[in-house]
mmCIF file of C-alpha atoms in Angstrom:
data_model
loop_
_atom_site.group_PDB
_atom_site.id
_atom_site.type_symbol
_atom_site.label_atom_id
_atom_site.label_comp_id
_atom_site.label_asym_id
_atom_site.label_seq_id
_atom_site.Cartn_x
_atom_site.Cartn_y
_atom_site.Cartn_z
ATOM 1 C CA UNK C 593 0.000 0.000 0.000
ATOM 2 C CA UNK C 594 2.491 2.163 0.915
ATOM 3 C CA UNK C 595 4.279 1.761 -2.260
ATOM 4 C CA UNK C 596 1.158 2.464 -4.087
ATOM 5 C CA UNK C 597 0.262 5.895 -2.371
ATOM 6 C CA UNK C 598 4.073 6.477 -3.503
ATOM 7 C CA UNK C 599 3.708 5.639 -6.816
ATOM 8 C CA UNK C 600 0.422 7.237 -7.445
ATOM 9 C CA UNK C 601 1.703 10.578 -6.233
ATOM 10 C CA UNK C 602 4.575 10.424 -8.889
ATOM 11 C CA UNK C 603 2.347 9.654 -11.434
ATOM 12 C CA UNK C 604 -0.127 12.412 -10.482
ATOM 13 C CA UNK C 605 2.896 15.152 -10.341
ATOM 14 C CA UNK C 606 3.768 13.987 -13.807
ATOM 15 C CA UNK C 607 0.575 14.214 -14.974
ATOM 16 C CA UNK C 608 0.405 17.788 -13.845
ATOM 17 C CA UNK C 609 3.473 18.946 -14.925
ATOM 18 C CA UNK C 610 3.159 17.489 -18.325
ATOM 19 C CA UNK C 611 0.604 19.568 -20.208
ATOM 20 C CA UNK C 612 2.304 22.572 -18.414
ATOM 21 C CA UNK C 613 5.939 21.833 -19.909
ATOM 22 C CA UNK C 614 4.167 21.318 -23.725
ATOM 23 C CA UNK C 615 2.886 24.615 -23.254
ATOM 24 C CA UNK C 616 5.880 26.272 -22.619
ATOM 25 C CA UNK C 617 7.277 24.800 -25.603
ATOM 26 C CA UNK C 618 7.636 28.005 -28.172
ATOM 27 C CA UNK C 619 6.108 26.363 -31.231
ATOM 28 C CA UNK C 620 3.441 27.253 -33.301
ATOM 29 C CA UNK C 621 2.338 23.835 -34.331
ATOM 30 C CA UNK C 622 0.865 23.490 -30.118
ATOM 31 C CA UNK C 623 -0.269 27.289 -30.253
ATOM 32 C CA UNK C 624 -3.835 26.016 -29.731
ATOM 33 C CA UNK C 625 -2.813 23.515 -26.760
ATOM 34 C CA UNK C 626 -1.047 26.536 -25.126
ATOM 35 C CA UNK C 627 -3.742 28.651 -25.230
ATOM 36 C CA UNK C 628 -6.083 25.809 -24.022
ATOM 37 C CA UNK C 629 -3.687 25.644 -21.011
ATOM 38 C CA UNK C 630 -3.219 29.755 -20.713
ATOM 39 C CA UNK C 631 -7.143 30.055 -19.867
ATOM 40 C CA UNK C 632 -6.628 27.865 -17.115
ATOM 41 C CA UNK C 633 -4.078 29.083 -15.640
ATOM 42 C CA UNK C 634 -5.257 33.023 -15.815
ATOM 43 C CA UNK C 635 -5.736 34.908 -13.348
ATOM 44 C CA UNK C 636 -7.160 37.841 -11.484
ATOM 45 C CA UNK C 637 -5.547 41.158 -13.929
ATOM 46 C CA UNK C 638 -4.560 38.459 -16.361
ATOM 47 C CA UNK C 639 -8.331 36.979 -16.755
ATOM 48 C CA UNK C 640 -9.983 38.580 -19.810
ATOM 49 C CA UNK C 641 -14.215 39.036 -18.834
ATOM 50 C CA UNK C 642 -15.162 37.010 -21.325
ATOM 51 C CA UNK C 643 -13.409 33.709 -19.930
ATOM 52 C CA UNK C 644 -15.799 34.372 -16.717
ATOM 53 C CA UNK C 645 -18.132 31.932 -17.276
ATOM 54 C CA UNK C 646 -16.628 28.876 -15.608
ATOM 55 C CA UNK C 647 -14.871 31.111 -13.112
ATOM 56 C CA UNK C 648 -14.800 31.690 -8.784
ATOM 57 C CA UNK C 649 -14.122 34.586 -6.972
ATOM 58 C CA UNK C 650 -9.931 34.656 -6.901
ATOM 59 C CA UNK C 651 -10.882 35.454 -2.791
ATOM 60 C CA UNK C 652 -11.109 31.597 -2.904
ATOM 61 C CA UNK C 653 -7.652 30.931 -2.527
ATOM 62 C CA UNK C 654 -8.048 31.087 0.830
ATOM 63 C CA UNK C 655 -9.556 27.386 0.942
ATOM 64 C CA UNK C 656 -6.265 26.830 -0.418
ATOM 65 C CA UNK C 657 -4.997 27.557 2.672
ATOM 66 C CA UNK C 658 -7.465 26.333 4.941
ATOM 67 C CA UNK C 659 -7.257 22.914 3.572
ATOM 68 C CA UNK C 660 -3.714 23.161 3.905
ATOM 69 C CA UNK C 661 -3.080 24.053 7.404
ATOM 70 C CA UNK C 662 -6.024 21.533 8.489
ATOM 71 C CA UNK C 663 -4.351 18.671 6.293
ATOM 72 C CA UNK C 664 -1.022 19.561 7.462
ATOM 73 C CA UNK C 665 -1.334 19.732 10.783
ATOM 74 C CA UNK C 666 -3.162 16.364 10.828
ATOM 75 C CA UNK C 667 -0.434 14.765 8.840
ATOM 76 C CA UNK C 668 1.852 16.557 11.516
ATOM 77 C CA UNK C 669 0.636 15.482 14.373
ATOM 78 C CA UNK C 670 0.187 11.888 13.295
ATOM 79 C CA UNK C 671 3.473 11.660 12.501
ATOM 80 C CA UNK C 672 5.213 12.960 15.463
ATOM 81 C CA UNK C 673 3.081 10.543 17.969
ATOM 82 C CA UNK C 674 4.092 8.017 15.877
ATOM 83 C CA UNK C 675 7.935 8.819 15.746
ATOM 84 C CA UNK C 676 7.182 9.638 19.484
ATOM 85 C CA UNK C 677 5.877 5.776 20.293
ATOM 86 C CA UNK C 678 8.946 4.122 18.319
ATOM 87 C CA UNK C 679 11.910 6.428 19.913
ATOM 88 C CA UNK C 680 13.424 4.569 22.493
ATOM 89 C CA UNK C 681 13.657 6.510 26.057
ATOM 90 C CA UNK C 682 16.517 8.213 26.705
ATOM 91 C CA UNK C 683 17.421 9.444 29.737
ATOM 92 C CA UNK C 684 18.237 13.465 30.142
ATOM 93 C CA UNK C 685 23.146 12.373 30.136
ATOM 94 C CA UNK C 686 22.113 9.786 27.185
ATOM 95 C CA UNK C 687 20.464 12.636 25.578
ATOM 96 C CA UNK C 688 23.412 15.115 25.460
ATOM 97 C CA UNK C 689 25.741 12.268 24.629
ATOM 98 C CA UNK C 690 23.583 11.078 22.022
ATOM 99 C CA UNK C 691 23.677 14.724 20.435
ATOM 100 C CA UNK C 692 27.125 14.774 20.382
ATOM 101 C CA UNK C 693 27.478 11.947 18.879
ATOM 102 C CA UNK C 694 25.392 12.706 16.482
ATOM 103 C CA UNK C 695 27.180 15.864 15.316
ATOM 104 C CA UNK C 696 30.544 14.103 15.468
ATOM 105 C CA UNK C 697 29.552 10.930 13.257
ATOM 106 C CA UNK C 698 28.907 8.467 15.623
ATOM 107 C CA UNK C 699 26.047 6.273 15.712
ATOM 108 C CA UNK C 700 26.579 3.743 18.701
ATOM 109 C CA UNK C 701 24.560 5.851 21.230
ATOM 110 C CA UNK C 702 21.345 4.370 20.455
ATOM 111 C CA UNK C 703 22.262 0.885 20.096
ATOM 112 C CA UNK C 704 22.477 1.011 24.133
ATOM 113 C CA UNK C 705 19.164 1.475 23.563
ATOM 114 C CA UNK C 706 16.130 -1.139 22.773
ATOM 115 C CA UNK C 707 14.268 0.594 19.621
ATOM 116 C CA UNK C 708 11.164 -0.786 17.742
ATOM 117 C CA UNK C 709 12.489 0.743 14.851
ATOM 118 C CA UNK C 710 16.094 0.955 13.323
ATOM 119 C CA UNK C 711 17.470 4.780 13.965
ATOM 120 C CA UNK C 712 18.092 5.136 9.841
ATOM 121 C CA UNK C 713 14.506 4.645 9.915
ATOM 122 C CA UNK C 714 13.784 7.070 12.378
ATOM 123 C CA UNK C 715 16.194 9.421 11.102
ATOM 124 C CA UNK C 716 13.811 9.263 7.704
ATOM 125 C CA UNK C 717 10.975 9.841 9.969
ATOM 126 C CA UNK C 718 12.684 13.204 11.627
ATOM 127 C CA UNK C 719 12.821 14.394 8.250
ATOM 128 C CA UNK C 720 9.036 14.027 7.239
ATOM 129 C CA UNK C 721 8.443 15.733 10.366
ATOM 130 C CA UNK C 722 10.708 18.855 9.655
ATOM 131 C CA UNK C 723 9.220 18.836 6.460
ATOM 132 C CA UNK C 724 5.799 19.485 7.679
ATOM 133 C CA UNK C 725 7.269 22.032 9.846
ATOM 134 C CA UNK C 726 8.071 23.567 7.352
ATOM 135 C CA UNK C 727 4.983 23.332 5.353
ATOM 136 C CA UNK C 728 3.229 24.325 8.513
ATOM 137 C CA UNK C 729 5.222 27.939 8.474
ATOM 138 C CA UNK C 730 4.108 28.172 4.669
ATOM 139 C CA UNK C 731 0.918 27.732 5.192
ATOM 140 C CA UNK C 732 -0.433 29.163 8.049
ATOM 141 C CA UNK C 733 1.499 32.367 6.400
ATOM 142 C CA UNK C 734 -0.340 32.354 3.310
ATOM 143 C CA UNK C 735 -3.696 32.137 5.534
ATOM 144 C CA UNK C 736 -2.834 35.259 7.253
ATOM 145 C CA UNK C 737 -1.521 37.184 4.011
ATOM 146 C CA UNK C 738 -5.173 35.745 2.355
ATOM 147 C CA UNK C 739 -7.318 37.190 5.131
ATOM 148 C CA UNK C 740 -4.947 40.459 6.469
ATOM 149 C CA UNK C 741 -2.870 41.534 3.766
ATOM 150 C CA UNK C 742 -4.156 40.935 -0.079
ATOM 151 C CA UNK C 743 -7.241 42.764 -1.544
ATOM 152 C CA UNK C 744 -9.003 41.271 -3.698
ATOM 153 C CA UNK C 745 -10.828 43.311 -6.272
ATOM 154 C CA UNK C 746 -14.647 42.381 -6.796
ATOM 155 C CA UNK C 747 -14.080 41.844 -10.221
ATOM 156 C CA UNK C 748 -11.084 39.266 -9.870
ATOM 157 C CA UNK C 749 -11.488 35.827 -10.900
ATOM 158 C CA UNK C 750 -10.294 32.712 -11.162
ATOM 159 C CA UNK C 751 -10.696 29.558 -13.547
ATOM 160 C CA UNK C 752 -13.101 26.858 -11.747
ATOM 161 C CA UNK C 753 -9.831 24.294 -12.852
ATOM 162 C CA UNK C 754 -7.460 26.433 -11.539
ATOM 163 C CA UNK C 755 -9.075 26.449 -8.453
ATOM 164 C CA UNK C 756 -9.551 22.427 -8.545
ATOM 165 C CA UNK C 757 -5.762 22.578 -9.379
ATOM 166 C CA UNK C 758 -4.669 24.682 -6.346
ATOM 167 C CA UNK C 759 -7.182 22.157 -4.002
ATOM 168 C CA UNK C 760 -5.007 18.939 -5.742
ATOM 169 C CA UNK C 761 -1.866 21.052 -4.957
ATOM 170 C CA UNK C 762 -2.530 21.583 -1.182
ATOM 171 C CA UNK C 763 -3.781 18.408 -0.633
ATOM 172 C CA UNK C 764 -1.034 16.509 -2.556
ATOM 173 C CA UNK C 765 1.889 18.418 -1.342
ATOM 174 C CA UNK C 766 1.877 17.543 2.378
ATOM 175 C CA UNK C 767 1.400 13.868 2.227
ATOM 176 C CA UNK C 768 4.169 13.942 -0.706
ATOM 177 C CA UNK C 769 6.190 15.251 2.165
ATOM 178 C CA UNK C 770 5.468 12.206 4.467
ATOM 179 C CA UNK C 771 4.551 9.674 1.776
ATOM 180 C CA UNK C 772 7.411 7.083 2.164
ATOM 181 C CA UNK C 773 6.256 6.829 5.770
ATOM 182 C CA UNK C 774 2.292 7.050 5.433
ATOM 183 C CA UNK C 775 0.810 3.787 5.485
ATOM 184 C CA UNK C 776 2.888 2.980 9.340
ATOM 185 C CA UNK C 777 1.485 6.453 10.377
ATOM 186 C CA UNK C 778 -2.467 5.712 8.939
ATOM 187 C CA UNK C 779 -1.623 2.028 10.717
ATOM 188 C CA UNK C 780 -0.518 3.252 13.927
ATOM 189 C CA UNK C 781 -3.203 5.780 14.389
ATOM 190 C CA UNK C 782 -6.277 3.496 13.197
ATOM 191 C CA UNK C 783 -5.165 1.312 16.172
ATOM 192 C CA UNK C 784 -5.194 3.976 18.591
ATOM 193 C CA UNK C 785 -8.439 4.735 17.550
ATOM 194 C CA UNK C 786 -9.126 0.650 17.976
ATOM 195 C CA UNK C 787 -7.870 0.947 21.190
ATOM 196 C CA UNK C 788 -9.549 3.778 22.233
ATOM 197 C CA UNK C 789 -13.143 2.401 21.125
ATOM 198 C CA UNK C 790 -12.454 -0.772 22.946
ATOM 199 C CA UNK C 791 -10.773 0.473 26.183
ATOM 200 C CA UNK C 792 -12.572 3.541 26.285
ATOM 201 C CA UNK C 793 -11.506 6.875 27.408
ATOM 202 C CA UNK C 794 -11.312 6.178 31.185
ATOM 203 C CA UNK C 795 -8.894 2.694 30.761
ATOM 204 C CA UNK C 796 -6.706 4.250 28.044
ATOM 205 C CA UNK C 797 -3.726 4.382 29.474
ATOM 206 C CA UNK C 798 -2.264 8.495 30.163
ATOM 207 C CA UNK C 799 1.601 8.701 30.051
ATOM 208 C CA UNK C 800 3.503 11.750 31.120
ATOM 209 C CA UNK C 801 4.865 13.276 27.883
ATOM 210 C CA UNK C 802 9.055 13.061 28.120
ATOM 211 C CA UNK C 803 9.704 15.851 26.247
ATOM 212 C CA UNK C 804 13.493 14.641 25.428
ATOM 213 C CA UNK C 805 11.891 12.160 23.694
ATOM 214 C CA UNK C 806 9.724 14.144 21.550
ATOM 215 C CA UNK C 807 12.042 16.401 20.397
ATOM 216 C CA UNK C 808 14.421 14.197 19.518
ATOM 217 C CA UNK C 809 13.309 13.618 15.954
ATOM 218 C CA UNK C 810 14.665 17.710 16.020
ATOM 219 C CA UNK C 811 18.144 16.401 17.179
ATOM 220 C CA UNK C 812 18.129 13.553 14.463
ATOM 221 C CA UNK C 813 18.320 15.927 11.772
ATOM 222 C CA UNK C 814 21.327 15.791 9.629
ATOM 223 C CA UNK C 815 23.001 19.259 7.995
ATOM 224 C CA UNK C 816 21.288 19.469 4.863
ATOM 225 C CA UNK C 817 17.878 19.677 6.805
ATOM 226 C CA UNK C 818 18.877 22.735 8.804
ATOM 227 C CA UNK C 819 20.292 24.109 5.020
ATOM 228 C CA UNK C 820 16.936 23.147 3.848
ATOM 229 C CA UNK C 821 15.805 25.013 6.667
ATOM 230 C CA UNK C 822 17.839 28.247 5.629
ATOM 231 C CA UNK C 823 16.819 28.758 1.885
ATOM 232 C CA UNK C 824 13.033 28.306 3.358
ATOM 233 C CA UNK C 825 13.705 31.222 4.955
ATOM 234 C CA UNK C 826 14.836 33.215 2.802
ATOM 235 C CA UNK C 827 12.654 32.605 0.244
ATOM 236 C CA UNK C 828 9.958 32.917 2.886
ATOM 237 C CA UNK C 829 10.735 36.363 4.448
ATOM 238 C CA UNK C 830 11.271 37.679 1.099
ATOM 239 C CA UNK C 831 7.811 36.562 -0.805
ATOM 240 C CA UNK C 832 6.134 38.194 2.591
ATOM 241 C CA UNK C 833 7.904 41.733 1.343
ATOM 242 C CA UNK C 834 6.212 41.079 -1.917
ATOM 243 C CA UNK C 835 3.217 40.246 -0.967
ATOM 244 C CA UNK C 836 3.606 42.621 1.788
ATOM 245 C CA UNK C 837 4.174 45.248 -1.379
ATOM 246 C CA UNK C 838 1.257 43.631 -3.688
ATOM 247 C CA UNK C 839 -1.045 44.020 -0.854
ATOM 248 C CA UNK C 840 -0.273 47.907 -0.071
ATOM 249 C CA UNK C 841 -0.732 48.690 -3.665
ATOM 250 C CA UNK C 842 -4.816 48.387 -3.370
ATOM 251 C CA UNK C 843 -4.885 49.352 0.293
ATOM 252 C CA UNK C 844 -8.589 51.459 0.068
ATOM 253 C CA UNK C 845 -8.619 50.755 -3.019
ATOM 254 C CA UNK C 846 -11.344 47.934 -3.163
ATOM 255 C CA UNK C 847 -13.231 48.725 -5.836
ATOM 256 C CA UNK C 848 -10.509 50.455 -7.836
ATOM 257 C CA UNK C 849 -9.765 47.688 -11.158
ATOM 258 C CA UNK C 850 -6.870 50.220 -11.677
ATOM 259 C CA UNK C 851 -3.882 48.521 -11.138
ATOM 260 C CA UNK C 852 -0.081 49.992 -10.630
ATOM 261 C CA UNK C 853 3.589 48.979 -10.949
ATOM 262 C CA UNK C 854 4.780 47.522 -8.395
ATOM 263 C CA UNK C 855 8.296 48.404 -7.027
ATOM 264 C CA UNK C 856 10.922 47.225 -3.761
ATOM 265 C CA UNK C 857 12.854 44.083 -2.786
ATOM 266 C CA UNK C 858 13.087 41.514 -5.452
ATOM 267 C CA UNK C 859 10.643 43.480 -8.101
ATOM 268 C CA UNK C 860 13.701 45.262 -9.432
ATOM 269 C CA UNK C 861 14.282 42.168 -11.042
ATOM 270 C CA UNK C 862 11.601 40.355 -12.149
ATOM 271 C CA UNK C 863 8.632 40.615 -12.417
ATOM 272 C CA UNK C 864 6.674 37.930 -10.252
ATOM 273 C CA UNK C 865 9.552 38.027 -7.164
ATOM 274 C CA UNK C 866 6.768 36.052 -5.058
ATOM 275 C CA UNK C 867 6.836 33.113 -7.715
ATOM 276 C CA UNK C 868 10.512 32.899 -7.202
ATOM 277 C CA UNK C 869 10.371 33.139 -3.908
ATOM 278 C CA UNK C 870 7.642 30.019 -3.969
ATOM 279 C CA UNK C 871 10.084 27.867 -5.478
ATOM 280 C CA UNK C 872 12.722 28.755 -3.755
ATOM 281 C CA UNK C 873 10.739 27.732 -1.098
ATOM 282 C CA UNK C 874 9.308 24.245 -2.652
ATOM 283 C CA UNK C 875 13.778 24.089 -3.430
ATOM 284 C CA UNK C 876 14.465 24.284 0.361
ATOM 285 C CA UNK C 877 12.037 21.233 0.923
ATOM 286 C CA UNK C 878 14.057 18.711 -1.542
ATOM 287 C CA UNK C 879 17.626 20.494 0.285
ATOM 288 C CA UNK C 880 16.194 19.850 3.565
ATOM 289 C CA UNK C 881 14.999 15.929 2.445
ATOM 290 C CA UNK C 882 18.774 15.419 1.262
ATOM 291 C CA UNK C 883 18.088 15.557 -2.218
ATOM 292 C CA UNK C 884 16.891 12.187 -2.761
ATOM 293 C CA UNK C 885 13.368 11.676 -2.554
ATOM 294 C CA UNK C 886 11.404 11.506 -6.283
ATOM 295 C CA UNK C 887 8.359 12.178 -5.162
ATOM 296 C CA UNK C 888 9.974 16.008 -3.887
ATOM 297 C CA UNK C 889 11.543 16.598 -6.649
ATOM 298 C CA UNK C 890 8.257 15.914 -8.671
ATOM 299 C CA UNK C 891 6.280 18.519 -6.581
ATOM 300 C CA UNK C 892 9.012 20.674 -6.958
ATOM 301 C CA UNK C 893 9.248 20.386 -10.681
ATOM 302 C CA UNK C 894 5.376 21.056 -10.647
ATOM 303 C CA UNK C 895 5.851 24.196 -8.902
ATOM 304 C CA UNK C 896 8.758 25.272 -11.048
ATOM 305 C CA UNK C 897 6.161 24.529 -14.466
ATOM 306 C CA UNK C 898 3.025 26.067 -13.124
ATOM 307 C CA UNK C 899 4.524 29.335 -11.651
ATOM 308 C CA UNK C 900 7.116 30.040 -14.586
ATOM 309 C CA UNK C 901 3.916 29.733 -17.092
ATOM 310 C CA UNK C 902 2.161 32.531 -14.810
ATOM 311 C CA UNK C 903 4.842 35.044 -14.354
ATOM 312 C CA UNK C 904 5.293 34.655 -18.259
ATOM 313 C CA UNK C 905 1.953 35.529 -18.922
ATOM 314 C CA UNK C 906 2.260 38.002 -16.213
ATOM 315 C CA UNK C 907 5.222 39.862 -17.816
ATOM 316 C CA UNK C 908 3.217 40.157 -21.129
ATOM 317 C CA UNK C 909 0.341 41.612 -19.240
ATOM 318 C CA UNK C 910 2.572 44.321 -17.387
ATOM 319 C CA UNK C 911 4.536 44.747 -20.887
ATOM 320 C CA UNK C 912 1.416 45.204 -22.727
ATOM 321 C CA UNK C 913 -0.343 47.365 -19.802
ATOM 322 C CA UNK C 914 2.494 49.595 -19.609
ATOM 323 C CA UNK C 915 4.175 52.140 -21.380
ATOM 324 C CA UNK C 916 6.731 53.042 -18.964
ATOM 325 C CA UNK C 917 7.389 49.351 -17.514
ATOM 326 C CA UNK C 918 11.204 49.009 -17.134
ATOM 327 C CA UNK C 919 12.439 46.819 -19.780
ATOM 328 C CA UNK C 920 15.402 45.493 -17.342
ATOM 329 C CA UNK C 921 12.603 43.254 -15.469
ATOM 330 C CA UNK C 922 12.809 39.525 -16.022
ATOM 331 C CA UNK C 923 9.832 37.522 -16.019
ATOM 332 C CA UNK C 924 10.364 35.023 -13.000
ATOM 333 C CA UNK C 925 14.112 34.558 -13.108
ATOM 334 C CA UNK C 926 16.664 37.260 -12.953
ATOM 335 C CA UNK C 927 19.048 37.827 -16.152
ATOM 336 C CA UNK C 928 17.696 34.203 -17.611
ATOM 337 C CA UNK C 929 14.006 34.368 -17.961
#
């Protein structure tokens, strides 16, 4: 099973990112099949009012977000109580020893220990878990930026399959982060829940939570996690200053269509700094899982496809809207693209 859910992720990313690369391809013989793909991908200022009728509010996107940080978090907490049930205790010495250890190279610390699962299998499970940390920070951002900081004009819309696109992306993306591990996770939780319907409530059994133990997934984490961890941030505190700028350019301005140039942090560059930022966010995620893990680098290929085919049309749109647009803008990518 677990296998399966693996697979079938892949071949869902791949199916996604497919029609996206073939329209990106500059030929005129597929001119039809990009435009096919265009009107799903447009936008708010990039929607044209007569592609309205199978069309939502662009407001919307904040289900993106909702479904994310409820999905997340339940994929989050899952998996900690799960890595939390297989770590072996440790007392508070073993602990410190077993940190240094760590961050010297050695790995005979936890064979003093009696473990129900190996500690390169653990180590795999730290990782999901710092993933969805990760993912958490992403999303419960976005969800504040959706309600407190962006504007949406009246008039902006969305493609109904661009918004069935963004619901596959938030609910695909967090269990991609935890897939290889899923199935033990689902397992272990469906017999709590066993246990808990045939024990009841008042004969479960209530341990005092070693917290050691439960952050020590944290302390299994090798380097390229925590350099995961700083290109996350970095491309996370910089798409909040652009969204932080997007957002201020319609502040009382809700039922004003006009729209201006924006300007500040990575916008002398390109044009759509908070699509770079997203994947050099959805980057730090396959840094942080060491670099090795299909199923990441599928998602972020996805990303990569889907937001490069925006900020193109994007760049057109600002081109075309524009007289005085500075030419020395990029679409997505600075000095490349």
């Amino acid at each position: 099973m677990e296998l399966g859910l693996v697979t079938l992720l892949r071949a869902a990313w791949v199916a996604a990112i497919l029609p996206i690369v073939f329209a990106l391809i500059p030929s005129s013989k597929l001119s039809f099949f990009q435009q096919f793909v265009l009107g799903f991908a447009k936008r708010g200022k990039i929607m044209q009012a007569s592609s309205n009728k199978l069309s939502v509010p662009q407001k919307l996107f904040i289900h993106f977000y909702i479904l994310a940080f409820v999905w997340t978090t339940l994929l989050l907490a899952a998996t900690w109580l799960y890595a939390y049930s297989t770590t072996p205790k440790i007392s508070e010495p073993l602990l410190f020893s077993s940190i240094a250890s760590h961050l010297t190279g050695g790995s005979h610390i936890f064979s003093l220990q009696r473990s129900h699962t190996s500690k390169e299998h653990r180590s795999r499970i730290a990782v999901s878990i710092f993933l969805l940390l990760l993912m958490e920070a992403q999303v419960l951002r976005r969800l504040f930026e959706s309600i407190y900081v962006f504007k949406y004009s009246p008039s902006a819309r969305m493609h109904i399959l661009g918004y069935l696109t963004g619901l596959f992306f938030y609910t695909a993306v967090p269990i991609s982060l935890c897939c290889n591990h899923a199935t033990e996770v689902y397992k272990f939780g469906l017999s709590l829940i066993q246990e808990f319907i045939v024990k009841g409530k008042d004969r479960m059994l209530v341990a005092e939570v070693d917290w050691w133990r439960f952050l020590n997934p944290l302390m299994q984490l090798r380097w390229y996690s925590w350099m995961g961890a700083a290109i996350f941030c970095w491309g996370w505190i910089h798409q909040r200053h652009c969204h932080a700028i997007l957002g201020s350019l319609r502040e009382n301005r809700e039922d004003n269509d006009d729209y201006v140039v924006p300007y500040g942090d990575w916008f002398q560059y390109v044009s759509s700094p908070h699509y770079l930022a997203e994947i050099v966010i959805y980057a730090a995620f396959v840094v942080a899982s060491g670099c090795s893990d299909l199923t990441i680098w599928l998602l972020w290929g996805f990303t990569v496809a889907n937001l490069v085919l925006a900020a193109a049309e994007t760049h057109r749109w600002y081109l075309h809207k524009f007289d005085n647009y500075p030419r020395n803008r990029f679409a997505i990518f600075p000095f490349v693209y």
